[in-house]
Amino acid sequence: MEYKEVVQLIEDSEKRVDEVLKAARLDRHEKVPMSYEQYKFTLYFIAGMVAMIGGFVAAYMIIYFAGR
């Protein structure tokens, strides 16, 4: 395959995507980047989960070593 054929194939497949979505009655949505607030919330959520797991592990280790 030559370069021009590949480019034509990609353009044709791009046109077909719209046809398939139209047939399925779906819309094409562009990806919207995550806002800073959502990003910050996600990172705080992950940090909270890690802190909770670390706290449970620390409590378990204290109880384990105190019983020895």
Coordinates of N, CA, C and O in Angstrom, one line a residue, residues 14-55:
E14 N -13.2 7.6 8.3 CA -13.6 8.7 9.2 C -15.0 9.1 8.7 O -15.9 9.4 9.6
K15 N -15.3 9.1 7.4 CA -16.6 9.4 6.9 C -17.6 8.3 7.3 O -18.8 8.6 7.7
R16 N -17.2 7.1 7.3 CA -18.1 6.0 7.7 C -18.4 6.0 9.1 O -19.5 5.5 9.5
V17 N -17.6 6.5 10.0 CA -17.9 6.6 11.4 C -19.1 7.4 11.6 O -20.0 7.1 12.4
D18 N -19.2 8.6 10.9 CA -20.4 9.4 11.1 C -21.6 8.7 10.6 O -22.7 8.8 11.2
E19 N -21.5 7.9 9.5 CA -22.7 7.2 9.0 C -23.1 6.1 10.0 O -24.3 6.0 10.2
V20 N -22.2 5.4 10.6 CA -22.5 4.4 11.5 C -23.2 5.0 12.8 O -24.2 4.5 13.3
L21 N -22.6 6.1 13.3 CA -23.2 6.8 14.4 C -24.6 7.3 14.1 O -25.5 7.2 15.0
K22 N -24.8 7.8 12.9 CA -26.1 8.3 12.5 C -27.1 7.2 12.4 O -28.3 7.3 12.9
A23 N -26.7 6.0 11.9 CA -27.6 4.9 11.8 C -27.9 4.4 13.2 O -29.0 3.9 13.4
A24 N -27.0 4.4 14.1 CA -27.3 4.0 15.5 C -27.9 5.1 16.3 O -28.2 4.9 17.5
R25 N -28.1 6.2 15.7 CA -28.7 7.4 16.4 C -27.9 7.8 17.6 O -28.4 8.1 18.7
L26 N -26.6 7.8 17.4 CA -25.7 8.3 18.5 C -25.1 9.6 18.0 O -25.0 9.8 16.8
D27 N -24.6 10.4 18.9 CA -23.9 11.6 18.6 C -22.4 11.4 18.9 O -22.0 10.7 19.7
R28 N -21.6 12.2 18.1 CA -20.2 12.2 18.4 C -19.9 13.3 19.4 O -20.2 14.4 19.1
H29 N -19.2 12.9 20.4 CA -18.9 13.9 21.5 C -17.4 14.1 21.5 O -16.7 13.1 21.6
E30 N -17.0 15.3 21.5 CA -15.6 15.6 21.6 C -15.2 15.4 23.1 O -16.0 15.8 24.0
K31 N -14.0 14.9 23.4 CA -13.5 14.8 24.7 C -13.2 16.2 25.3 O -12.6 17.0 24.7
V32 N -13.7 16.4 26.5 CA -13.5 17.7 27.2 C -12.5 17.4 28.3 O -12.6 16.4 29.0
P33 N -11.4 18.2 28.3 CA -10.4 17.9 29.3 C -11.0 18.1 30.7 O -11.9 18.9 31.0
M34 N -10.5 17.3 31.7 CA -10.9 17.4 33.1 C -10.6 18.8 33.6 O -9.5 19.3 33.5
S35 N -11.6 19.3 34.4 CA -11.3 20.6 35.0 C -10.4 20.5 36.1 O -10.2 19.4 36.7
Y36 N -9.8 21.6 36.6 CA -8.8 21.6 37.7 C -9.5 21.1 38.9 O -8.9 20.4 39.7
E37 N -10.8 21.5 39.2 CA -11.5 21.1 40.4 C -11.7 19.6 40.4 O -11.6 19.0 41.4
Q38 N -12.1 19.0 39.3 CA -12.3 17.6 39.2 C -11.0 16.8 39.4 O -11.0 15.8 40.1
Y39 N -9.9 17.4 38.8 CA -8.6 16.8 39.0 C -8.2 16.8 40.5 O -7.7 15.8 41.0
K40 N -8.4 17.9 41.1 CA -8.0 18.1 42.5 C -8.8 17.2 43.4 O -8.3 16.5 44.3
F41 N -10.1 17.1 43.1 CA -11.0 16.2 43.9 C -10.6 14.8 43.8 O -10.5 14.0 44.7
T42 N -10.2 14.3 42.5 CA -9.8 13.0 42.3 C -8.5 12.7 43.1 O -8.4 11.6 43.7
L43 N -7.6 13.6 43.0 CA -6.3 13.3 43.7 C -6.5 13.3 45.2 O -5.9 12.5 45.9
Y44 N -7.4 14.2 45.8 CA -7.7 14.2 47.2 C -8.4 12.9 47.6 O -8.1 12.3 48.7
F45 N -9.3 12.4 46.7 CA -10.0 11.1 47.0 C -9.0 10.0 47.1 O -9.0 9.2 48.0
I46 N -8.1 9.9 46.1 CA -7.0 8.9 46.1 C -6.1 9.0 47.3 O -5.8 8.0 48.0
A47 N -5.7 10.2 47.7 CA -4.9 10.4 48.8 C -5.6 10.0 50.1 O -5.0 9.4 51.0
G48 N -6.9 10.3 50.2 CA -7.7 9.9 51.4 C -7.8 8.4 51.5 O -7.7 7.8 52.6
M49 N -8.0 7.7 50.4 CA -8.1 6.2 50.4 C -6.7 5.6 50.9 O -6.7 4.7 51.7
V50 N -5.6 6.1 50.3 CA -4.3 5.7 50.7 C -4.1 5.9 52.2 O -3.6 5.0 53.0
A51 N -4.5 7.1 52.7 CA -4.3 7.4 54.1 C -5.2 6.5 55.0 O -4.7 6.0 56.1
M52 N -6.4 6.2 54.6 CA -7.3 5.2 55.4 C -6.7 3.8 55.4 O -6.6 3.2 56.5
I53 N -6.2 3.4 54.3 CA -5.6 2.0 54.3 C -4.3 2.0 55.1 O -4.1 1.1 55.9
G54 N -3.5 3.1 55.0 CA -2.3 3.2 55.9 C -2.7 3.2 57.3 O -2.0 2.6 58.2
G55 N -3.7 3.9 57.7 CA -4.2 4.0 59.1 C -4.6 2.6 59.6 O -4.3 2.3 60.7

